[in-house]
Amino acid sequence: MINGVLAQETAWPSVSPEGGTFWLPPEASSAASYTDDVFYFIYWVSLFFFVLINALMVYFVIRYRRRTADQRAVSGATHNMRLEIVWSAIPLALVVAMFYMGFRGYMDLVNPPSETLEIHVLAQKWSWNFTYPNGHDDSELHVPVDHNIRLTLTSNDVIHSLSIPAFRVRCDAVPGRYTHLWFRPTRIGEYLALCSEYCGTTHSDMIARVYVQDPAEYAKWLADVSDPFREHSFADVGRMLVARRCSSCHSIDGRANVGPTFKSLFGREVKLADGTTVTADENYIRESLIYPGRQIVAGYSPVMPTFRGQLKDREITAIIEYFKELAE
Amino acid sequence: MSTAAKTHASLTDTPQAHVAHHFHTASQQFEAAVQGMWIFLATEILLFSGLFCAYAVFRTNHPEVFEYAHQFLSKPLGAINTVILLCSSFTMAAAVWASQHGRRRTAVALLCLTLLGGFGFLGIKFVEYEHKWKEGLLWGIHYQPHAENASAAAEAPAVAFGEPAVPAAVSASENIDAAPAETGESDPAFRPASLGPPGLRRTAASAAPRTEQQVHNVQTFFGVYFLMTGLHGLHVIAGMALIAWVAWRALKGAFSPAYFTPVAMVGLYWHLVDVIWIYLFPLLYLIH
Amino acid sequence: MSVIDPTVPTALPSSAEDAASDNYLTRPSGLRSWLFTVDHKRIGVMYLVSILTAFLLGGIFAILLRTELLGPQKTVIEADTYNQFFTLHGAIMIFLVIIPSIPATLGNFVLPIMLGAKDLAFPRLNLLSYYLYLGGALLALLAIVLGGVDTGWTFYPPYSIEAAPYNGVIVVLAGVFLLGFSSILTGLNFVVTIHKLRPPGMGWFRMPLFLWSLYATSIIQILATPVLGVTVLLLIVERTLKFGIFHPGLGGDPILYQHFFWFYSHPAVYIMILPAMGIVSELVSVFSRKHIFGYPFIAFSSVAIAMFGFFVWGHHMFVSGQSPLVTVLFSLLTYSVSIPSAVKVFNWLATMHGGSISLKTPMLYALGFVFLFGIGGLTGLFLGALATDVHLHDTYFVVSHFHYVMLGSALIAMLGGMHYWWPKITGRMYSERWGVTAFVLVIIGFNLTFFPQFIMGTHGMPRRYYNYPPEFTFLNQLSTIGSYVMAVSFVLMAAYLLHSLVRGRRAPANPWGGATLEWQCTSPPPTYNFETPPPVRDPYDFRNIEYDPASGGYRRIVPVPATVSKG
């Protein structure tokens, strides 16, 4: 496999863009600031005890250093009940505080407000698919700033996990059930969503752009992409679809990747793993999208997920038209 | 043959012949063996606990699956097996007693009786398994019940193993005009566990067993059934091997009131095998 | 005036020479006598060799991984290879190295001697444990040859059932099953030994703390490992026979697997750390030449950690989709385990206060433990808190946290124990200078490797990533350099330890001045440990142990009434 998605295209957004601290990304959601408060509380308490313990250790080593082999201990103390109680009670109080703070933040993270914009997320090896309220599917997550966004996640195959570090949110996408996460983005900009549950070969390239936009811009974008056929030719729509849904595994410039290249594919004779040969015509393209396991190209692994239920007939036609263009 | 002195032979006033070099007395050695064996039994219980837990989770989430599927188990056969194991536990305990009291022939006879019980248990299990095999009542993907078991034409698992089982309403986009009618997308034979049961739709007439059409994921029950009884069966076989070994040694005169530890240990193991079945039987066979 | 205690063999030259030629290593001789041995000391040595070999193998995978991560895109290996390597690195290090580590090696060797006993309760079972370990190890390694495994050491379904393209999965799982039983039988053996083979006069509260820690560890091994056994069994039948317990396509539940898996794997981390803490208790006391502070608290804290450890497994699953109620409960319970751990650290510090502190190599490792466990344990607090865990779960923060506690704490303590008991096991002293050098390199290399990973994690870099966003390049490169430094330090350590076997000074019976019973037999011990059981005394009372310049070690004296020492 050649270089992954981050090397194929330029200008992916940062995981942790400018504006953060030494430890943390900038706070781009409403929940982020409380999460960071919890983080820093634990951090300073930990730092205090760490310095205390190690300073004492170093001090004792120096002060009570054994200078001759037969030097004996100075003190015979073996226990002190009061000390045991104090140094159990104080840490106990502190960790209970940590628990409580974490709990409060978590309650906010799992209880979305009643007014939310619902977006469905489908995870599959190795891409994210976001379905907007009007039914449009996209590989990018666009959200209007200062709105409550609720994501409903599921997976088509194995467990994945959607993580957006700038928002401090994360949730597993589990096949066979729905999970949820919500956030309120507070900062316009570009962010990155990553898969954070190991899911196979290109787990580390299963990333998605996240755009936090002005609500008017968001609305315009959604309208534009929802019906690309209005403004674009079939082949153009096909090109956009391929760039969004297929490029993590297929190239268009002739390089081999997880899957075969699309360059000069259409109309060509394709050698399959079982030794037979087929022509890459319309039926072949359609079959590969719906039943990818039926005709594996020789030299490649059977890892392509199915797009049944995810691509409309018109979109499949658009992809076929684009391939015809690529073959010219 | 047995005098009061012999029957009350204690362990501490015996020759040290059987005592390993790192033990001081025979009784210390015996107590260590007993403690070790009980700990091992605890680990066996924990081994089964995972299966009992899986049972509990699946039954709590899908009681209708268990209510429907357990009808295919034969209560009489299960009950007979229970009695067989209970009796064999008794003969085993008696064999330990006989060993402890130097009754060599009695011990061997009782051990053989116990072994016979084991064979009987396995024989009945074979009959049950064979029945399930013939009827296609197997686990997971192999669950392919024959038509007479269900009032509707039950289909083989429709979703090919490895293909996605997407909850129905994820995407609002139009479905592709799918090629061969595989299965109704809206009602696959396999429903992901977390979606919950389709509802307890009892028809007016229905004290009768639920039909295949109404109950999904029946293969889950059989998966649990075969796993639990299968693992138990393996332990029965292991126990029988141990009993045979101990019977052979007893025949050779290896045991005496001073040293009968292996018999006692195998006895403990066999009792565990019995106890596990005592739990399995009602959980699998006697569901209401 | 003092009188040398006649019940103890002195470290006079003649005894040392006798010990050199006639001990558990030399007699009986021959390969068969080793392969079929039931001597706990020989079994401990065999475990040590096997486990260190596995550590080398797991370490090689680690170096390969870190080398690939020098650049954000492909550097030296393909993605599939990388994924297999991190799986094997994890599985080898956890199942073949760190879980058996201290109990199987140092525990096997030292436990009976510390009890004044001749062997463990079930010596043949001990040998069986070893061969189960070897069998499991060979199976797991066979997986490499049979096509590999790339599921991660956690084997989460559905990936491990259907998508993982390699059949090595089943072989590794079978290996894990055998390794599990090895662990169970060792734990069983230790528990019965401690219950039944304690000498007269050694009540529970007169046992060395290392034994308390091994006891608590053994309880966990006995109760938790069977659940791992049934879990891998279920995964094997799921994959081969398509049972449908975990696969949602067949009506199963993948999250059920996570519950089963972590029900063992969380207590497993306490199997790793408790013996390590037990060793630190011994080292801190002996090398401060002062009675351990708060003995009952340290003893009970081991048991408390073992107990509480069973109730917190869900903290690995906060974002898995389990219910919020259960999530909150697990978070609260998780903090309960932190308190006994803190109590131990404070008691060790109090032990050092007013002591006579010697910075020999074993003590350096004990102090290193306090430093690194401080970081490892405190970073656990971030993960126990729900809000922060949502942000940090499955990032490099977690990777760094567990390396600080597993490698930086548990393994460091094992190294300390190895250096401490090395004279007893081998009869040789190693070079103190090289010991210190390697220690310093380990600490530097370790922190350079793993501290940058905390920063990567808080900024969002996920774990198990073959490619990574270029903004993390510098931190990854720092980390890789650190791993190379660590590798050098381990090579150095192997070198001077192996060198000591042929050229090291012959060790006295008690080179460090310990008061536990193993220092009262020769170095190395005879096959039967003690001709007559030594009298039982307080294991942390150093008042009657004095330095003997003639042998370069310590010896026990009997105080004469006129000059009874009170210090």
PDB file of C-alpha atoms in Angstrom, chain A residues 50-235:
ATOM      1  CA  PHE A  50       4.469  13.939  42.356  1.00  0.00           C
ATOM      2  CA  VAL A  51       6.845  16.741  43.294  1.00  0.00           C
ATOM      3  CA  LEU A  52       6.213  16.193  46.993  1.00  0.00           C
ATOM      4  CA  ILE A  53       6.892  12.463  46.897  1.00  0.00           C
ATOM      5  CA  ASN A  54       9.992  12.711  44.779  1.00  0.00           C
ATOM      6  CA  ALA A  55      11.404  15.659  46.655  1.00  0.00           C
ATOM      7  CA  LEU A  56      11.017  13.759  49.911  1.00  0.00           C
ATOM      8  CA  MET A  57      12.597  10.722  48.337  1.00  0.00           C
ATOM      9  CA  VAL A  58      15.620  12.650  47.132  1.00  0.00           C
ATOM     10  CA  TYR A  59      15.904  14.472  50.425  1.00  0.00           C
ATOM     11  CA  PHE A  60      15.832  11.251  52.443  1.00  0.00           C
ATOM     12  CA  VAL A  61      18.384   9.603  50.196  1.00  0.00           C
ATOM     13  CA  ILE A  62      20.783  12.464  50.773  1.00  0.00           C
ATOM     14  CA  ARG A  63      20.065  13.102  54.410  1.00  0.00           C
ATOM     15  CA  TYR A  64      20.123   9.453  55.509  1.00  0.00           C
ATOM     16  CA  ARG A  65      22.800   8.226  53.148  1.00  0.00           C
ATOM     17  CA  ARG A  66      24.714   5.176  54.397  1.00  0.00           C
ATOM     18  CA  ARG A  67      28.322   6.248  54.664  1.00  0.00           C
ATOM     19  CA  THR A  68      29.890   3.132  56.124  1.00  0.00           C
ATOM     20  CA  ALA A  69      28.806  -0.416  55.563  1.00  0.00           C
ATOM     21  CA  ASP A  70      27.864  -0.972  59.185  1.00  0.00           C
ATOM     22  CA  GLN A  71      25.980   2.277  59.671  1.00  0.00           C
ATOM     23  CA  ARG A  72      22.607   1.607  61.234  1.00  0.00           C
ATOM     24  CA  ALA A  73      19.226   3.328  60.943  1.00  0.00           C
ATOM     25  CA  VAL A  74      18.652   6.397  63.061  1.00  0.00           C
ATOM     26  CA  SER A  75      14.988   5.826  63.738  1.00  0.00           C
ATOM     27  CA  GLY A  76      13.150   2.747  64.917  1.00  0.00           C
ATOM     28  CA  ALA A  77       9.669   3.910  64.039  1.00  0.00           C
ATOM     29  CA  THR A  78       7.518   1.180  62.509  1.00  0.00           C
ATOM     30  CA  HIS A  79       4.014   2.598  62.446  1.00  0.00           C
ATOM     31  CA  ASN A  80       1.916   5.647  63.069  1.00  0.00           C
ATOM     32  CA  MET A  81      -1.827   5.309  62.949  1.00  0.00           C
ATOM     33  CA  ARG A  82      -2.538   8.983  62.696  1.00  0.00           C
ATOM     34  CA  LEU A  83      -0.262   9.340  59.709  1.00  0.00           C
ATOM     35  CA  GLU A  84      -1.938   6.389  57.991  1.00  0.00           C
ATOM     36  CA  ILE A  85      -5.339   7.972  58.445  1.00  0.00           C
ATOM     37  CA  VAL A  86      -4.234  11.361  57.209  1.00  0.00           C
ATOM     38  CA  TRP A  87      -2.522  10.086  54.122  1.00  0.00           C
ATOM     39  CA  SER A  88      -5.475   7.893  53.276  1.00  0.00           C
ATOM     40  CA  ALA A  89      -8.160  10.468  53.927  1.00  0.00           C
ATOM     41  CA  ILE A  90      -6.669  13.362  52.006  1.00  0.00           C
ATOM     42  CA  PRO A  91      -6.117  11.413  48.783  1.00  0.00           C
ATOM     43  CA  LEU A  92      -9.561   9.883  49.188  1.00  0.00           C
ATOM     44  CA  ALA A  93     -11.163  13.303  49.365  1.00  0.00           C
ATOM     45  CA  LEU A  94      -9.215  14.463  46.348  1.00  0.00           C
ATOM     46  CA  VAL A  95     -10.095  11.493  44.170  1.00  0.00           C
ATOM     47  CA  VAL A  96     -13.756  11.757  45.113  1.00  0.00           C
ATOM     48  CA  ALA A  97     -13.574  15.355  43.918  1.00  0.00           C
ATOM     49  CA  MET A  98     -12.003  14.179  40.682  1.00  0.00           C
ATOM     50  CA  PHE A  99     -14.730  11.609  40.242  1.00  0.00           C
ATOM     51  CA  TYR A 100     -17.410  14.199  40.850  1.00  0.00           C
ATOM     52  CA  MET A 101     -16.003  16.657  38.380  1.00  0.00           C
ATOM     53  CA  GLY A 102     -15.630  13.964  35.771  1.00  0.00           C
ATOM     54  CA  PHE A 103     -19.157  12.812  36.452  1.00  0.00           C
ATOM     55  CA  ARG A 104     -20.607  16.276  36.000  1.00  0.00           C
ATOM     56  CA  GLY A 105     -18.815  16.744  32.714  1.00  0.00           C
ATOM     57  CA  TYR A 106     -19.963  13.338  31.565  1.00  0.00           C
ATOM     58  CA  MET A 107     -23.588  14.027  32.409  1.00  0.00           C
ATOM     59  CA  ASP A 108     -23.387  16.998  30.121  1.00  0.00           C
ATOM     60  CA  LEU A 109     -21.733  14.912  27.406  1.00  0.00           C
ATOM     61  CA  VAL A 110     -24.433  12.253  27.395  1.00  0.00           C
ATOM     62  CA  ASN A 111     -27.498  14.412  27.863  1.00  0.00           C
ATOM     63  CA  PRO A 112     -28.066  16.470  24.752  1.00  0.00           C
ATOM     64  CA  PRO A 113     -30.426  19.420  24.902  1.00  0.00           C
ATOM     65  CA  SER A 114     -33.820  18.895  23.371  1.00  0.00           C
ATOM     66  CA  GLU A 115     -33.232  21.039  20.307  1.00  0.00           C
ATOM     67  CA  THR A 116     -30.617  19.327  18.181  1.00  0.00           C
ATOM     68  CA  LEU A 117     -29.667  18.963  14.567  1.00  0.00           C
ATOM     69  CA  GLU A 118     -29.589  15.225  13.900  1.00  0.00           C
ATOM     70  CA  ILE A 119     -26.934  13.706  11.719  1.00  0.00           C
ATOM     71  CA  HIS A 120     -26.529   9.972  11.186  1.00  0.00           C
ATOM     72  CA  VAL A 121     -23.082   8.498  11.023  1.00  0.00           C
ATOM     73  CA  LEU A 122     -22.276   5.236   9.335  1.00  0.00           C
ATOM     74  CA  ALA A 123     -18.835   3.810   9.946  1.00  0.00           C
ATOM     75  CA  GLN A 124     -17.376   1.154   7.765  1.00  0.00           C
ATOM     76  CA  LYS A 125     -13.932   0.011   6.848  1.00  0.00           C
ATOM     77  CA  TRP A 126     -12.421   2.556   6.158  1.00  0.00           C
ATOM     78  CA  SER A 127     -14.547   5.639   5.760  1.00  0.00           C
ATOM     79  CA  TRP A 128     -17.156   7.711   7.513  1.00  0.00           C
ATOM     80  CA  ASN A 129     -20.501   8.498   5.982  1.00  0.00           C
ATOM     81  CA  PHE A 130     -22.607  11.344   7.345  1.00  0.00           C
ATOM     82  CA  THR A 131     -26.289  11.523   6.489  1.00  0.00           C
ATOM     83  CA  TYR A 132     -27.863  14.923   6.868  1.00  0.00           C
ATOM     84  CA  PRO A 133     -31.470  15.644   7.792  1.00  0.00           C
ATOM     85  CA  ASN A 134     -32.439  16.110   4.154  1.00  0.00           C
ATOM     86  CA  GLY A 135     -31.117  12.681   3.263  1.00  0.00           C
ATOM     87  CA  HIS A 136     -27.877  13.763   1.683  1.00  0.00           C
ATOM     88  CA  ASP A 137     -24.883  11.506   2.278  1.00  0.00           C
ATOM     89  CA  ASP A 138     -21.409  12.932   2.561  1.00  0.00           C
ATOM     90  CA  SER A 139     -17.959  11.931   3.677  1.00  0.00           C
ATOM     91  CA  GLU A 140     -17.405  15.281   5.361  1.00  0.00           C
ATOM     92  CA  LEU A 141     -19.046  16.555   8.520  1.00  0.00           C
ATOM     93  CA  HIS A 142     -20.359  20.085   8.164  1.00  0.00           C
ATOM     94  CA  VAL A 143     -22.090  21.715  11.105  1.00  0.00           C
ATOM     95  CA  PRO A 144     -23.425  25.195  11.822  1.00  0.00           C
ATOM     96  CA  VAL A 145     -21.632  26.984  14.653  1.00  0.00           C
ATOM     97  CA  ASP A 146     -23.440  27.510  17.958  1.00  0.00           C
ATOM     98  CA  HIS A 147     -26.032  24.872  17.195  1.00  0.00           C
ATOM     99  CA  ASN A 148     -26.530  21.655  19.115  1.00  0.00           C
ATOM    100  CA  ILE A 149     -25.509  18.736  16.943  1.00  0.00           C
ATOM    101  CA  ARG A 150     -26.485  15.176  17.767  1.00  0.00           C
ATOM    102  CA  LEU A 151     -24.829  12.299  15.989  1.00  0.00           C
ATOM    103  CA  THR A 152     -26.338   8.831  15.851  1.00  0.00           C
ATOM    104  CA  LEU A 153     -23.670   6.310  15.059  1.00  0.00           C
ATOM    105  CA  THR A 154     -23.608   2.783  13.845  1.00  0.00           C
ATOM    106  CA  SER A 155     -21.283   0.562  11.892  1.00  0.00           C
ATOM    107  CA  ASN A 156     -21.616  -1.665   8.911  1.00  0.00           C
ATOM    108  CA  ASP A 157     -18.985  -4.150   9.857  1.00  0.00           C
ATOM    109  CA  VAL A 158     -16.654  -3.933  12.850  1.00  0.00           C
ATOM    110  CA  ILE A 159     -16.437  -1.593  15.824  1.00  0.00           C
ATOM    111  CA  HIS A 160     -15.144   1.870  14.965  1.00  0.00           C
ATOM    112  CA  SER A 161     -14.994   4.993  17.131  1.00  0.00           C
ATOM    113  CA  LEU A 162     -15.542   8.588  16.142  1.00  0.00           C
ATOM    114  CA  SER A 163     -13.208  11.011  17.866  1.00  0.00           C
ATOM    115  CA  ILE A 164     -13.058  14.767  17.372  1.00  0.00           C
ATOM    116  CA  PRO A 165     -10.312  15.944  19.719  1.00  0.00           C
ATOM    117  CA  ALA A 166     -11.026  19.637  19.305  1.00  0.00           C
ATOM    118  CA  PHE A 167     -14.573  19.046  20.590  1.00  0.00           C
ATOM    119  CA  ARG A 168     -13.443  16.586  23.317  1.00  0.00           C
ATOM    120  CA  VAL A 169     -15.987  14.040  22.160  1.00  0.00           C
ATOM    121  CA  ARG A 170     -15.715  10.391  21.341  1.00  0.00           C
ATOM    122  CA  CYS A 171     -18.099   7.491  20.875  1.00  0.00           C
ATOM    123  CA  ASP A 172     -17.825   3.960  19.557  1.00  0.00           C
ATOM    124  CA  ALA A 173     -19.771   2.990  16.441  1.00  0.00           C
ATOM    125  CA  VAL A 174     -20.949  -0.565  17.040  1.00  0.00           C
ATOM    126  CA  PRO A 175     -22.475  -2.855  14.407  1.00  0.00           C
ATOM    127  CA  GLY A 176     -25.956  -3.956  15.278  1.00  0.00           C
ATOM    128  CA  ARG A 177     -26.784  -1.054  17.539  1.00  0.00           C
ATOM    129  CA  TYR A 178     -26.994   2.729  17.691  1.00  0.00           C
ATOM    130  CA  THR A 179     -24.889   4.972  19.901  1.00  0.00           C
ATOM    131  CA  HIS A 180     -25.007   8.717  20.320  1.00  0.00           C
ATOM    132  CA  LEU A 181     -22.874  11.702  20.938  1.00  0.00           C
ATOM    133  CA  TRP A 182     -23.668  15.398  20.905  1.00  0.00           C
ATOM    134  CA  PHE A 183     -21.716  18.633  20.862  1.00  0.00           C
ATOM    135  CA  ARG A 184     -22.178  22.349  20.361  1.00  0.00           C
ATOM    136  CA  PRO A 185     -19.391  23.765  18.196  1.00  0.00           C
ATOM    137  CA  THR A 186     -18.330  27.227  19.263  1.00  0.00           C
ATOM    138  CA  ARG A 187     -15.514  28.066  16.908  1.00  0.00           C
ATOM    139  CA  ILE A 188     -15.692  28.348  13.148  1.00  0.00           C
ATOM    140  CA  GLY A 189     -12.922  26.432  11.456  1.00  0.00           C
ATOM    141  CA  GLU A 190     -11.728  23.123  10.100  1.00  0.00           C
ATOM    142  CA  TYR A 191     -11.127  20.134  12.316  1.00  0.00           C
ATOM    143  CA  LEU A 192     -10.397  16.488  11.989  1.00  0.00           C
ATOM    144  CA  ALA A 193     -12.410  13.473  13.022  1.00  0.00           C
ATOM    145  CA  LEU A 194     -10.504  10.248  13.467  1.00  0.00           C
ATOM    146  CA  CYS A 195     -11.319   6.606  13.967  1.00  0.00           C
ATOM    147  CA  SER A 196     -10.077   5.562  17.352  1.00  0.00           C
ATOM    148  CA  GLU A 197     -10.983   1.894  17.546  1.00  0.00           C
ATOM    149  CA  TYR A 198      -8.667  -0.365  15.608  1.00  0.00           C
ATOM    150  CA  CYS A 199     -10.473  -1.707  12.581  1.00  0.00           C
ATOM    151  CA  GLY A 200      -7.937  -3.118  10.190  1.00  0.00           C
ATOM    152  CA  THR A 201      -5.406  -2.210   7.542  1.00  0.00           C
ATOM    153  CA  THR A 202      -6.108   1.473   7.009  1.00  0.00           C
ATOM    154  CA  HIS A 203      -7.566   2.249  10.406  1.00  0.00           C
ATOM    155  CA  SER A 204      -5.184   5.191  10.618  1.00  0.00           C
ATOM    156  CA  ASP A 205      -6.483   6.666   7.377  1.00  0.00           C
ATOM    157  CA  MET A 206     -10.127   6.517   8.384  1.00  0.00           C
ATOM    158  CA  ILE A 207     -10.403  10.219   8.942  1.00  0.00           C
ATOM    159  CA  ALA A 208     -12.945  12.853   8.011  1.00  0.00           C
ATOM    160  CA  ARG A 209     -12.890  16.593   7.671  1.00  0.00           C
ATOM    161  CA  VAL A 210     -15.080  18.525  10.039  1.00  0.00           C
ATOM    162  CA  TYR A 211     -16.219  21.999   9.027  1.00  0.00           C
ATOM    163  CA  VAL A 212     -17.798  24.336  11.548  1.00  0.00           C
ATOM    164  CA  GLN A 213     -19.491  26.993   9.481  1.00  0.00           C
ATOM    165  CA  ASP A 214     -21.614  30.044   9.763  1.00  0.00           C
ATOM    166  CA  PRO A 215     -25.258  28.804   9.677  1.00  0.00           C
ATOM    167  CA  ALA A 216     -25.974  30.523   6.383  1.00  0.00           C
ATOM    168  CA  GLU A 217     -22.904  28.983   4.790  1.00  0.00           C
ATOM    169  CA  TYR A 218     -23.856  25.614   6.172  1.00  0.00           C
ATOM    170  CA  ALA A 219     -27.282  25.856   4.633  1.00  0.00           C
ATOM    171  CA  LYS A 220     -25.826  26.887   1.282  1.00  0.00           C
ATOM    172  CA  TRP A 221     -23.343  24.046   1.321  1.00  0.00           C
ATOM    173  CA  LEU A 222     -26.024  21.518   2.112  1.00  0.00           C
ATOM    174  CA  ALA A 223     -28.233  22.712  -0.672  1.00  0.00           C
ATOM    175  CA  ASP A 224     -25.350  22.627  -3.121  1.00  0.00           C
ATOM    176  CA  VAL A 225     -24.221  19.125  -2.357  1.00  0.00           C
ATOM    177  CA  SER A 226     -27.636  17.610  -1.879  1.00  0.00           C
ATOM    178  CA  ASP A 227     -28.474  17.734  -5.486  1.00  0.00           C
ATOM    179  CA  PRO A 228     -25.312  17.948  -7.448  1.00  0.00           C
ATOM    180  CA  PHE A 229     -27.136  16.741 -10.520  1.00  0.00           C
ATOM    181  CA  ARG A 230     -28.773  20.142 -10.698  1.00  0.00           C
ATOM    182  CA  GLU A 231     -25.524  21.882 -11.483  1.00  0.00           C
ATOM    183  CA  HIS A 232     -23.165  19.198 -12.677  1.00  0.00           C
ATOM    184  CA  SER A 233     -22.867  16.558 -15.346  1.00  0.00           C
ATOM    185  CA  PHE A 234     -23.087  12.887 -14.498  1.00  0.00           C
ATOM    186  CA  ALA A 235     -19.356  12.478 -14.882  1.00  0.00           C
TER     187      ALA A 235
END
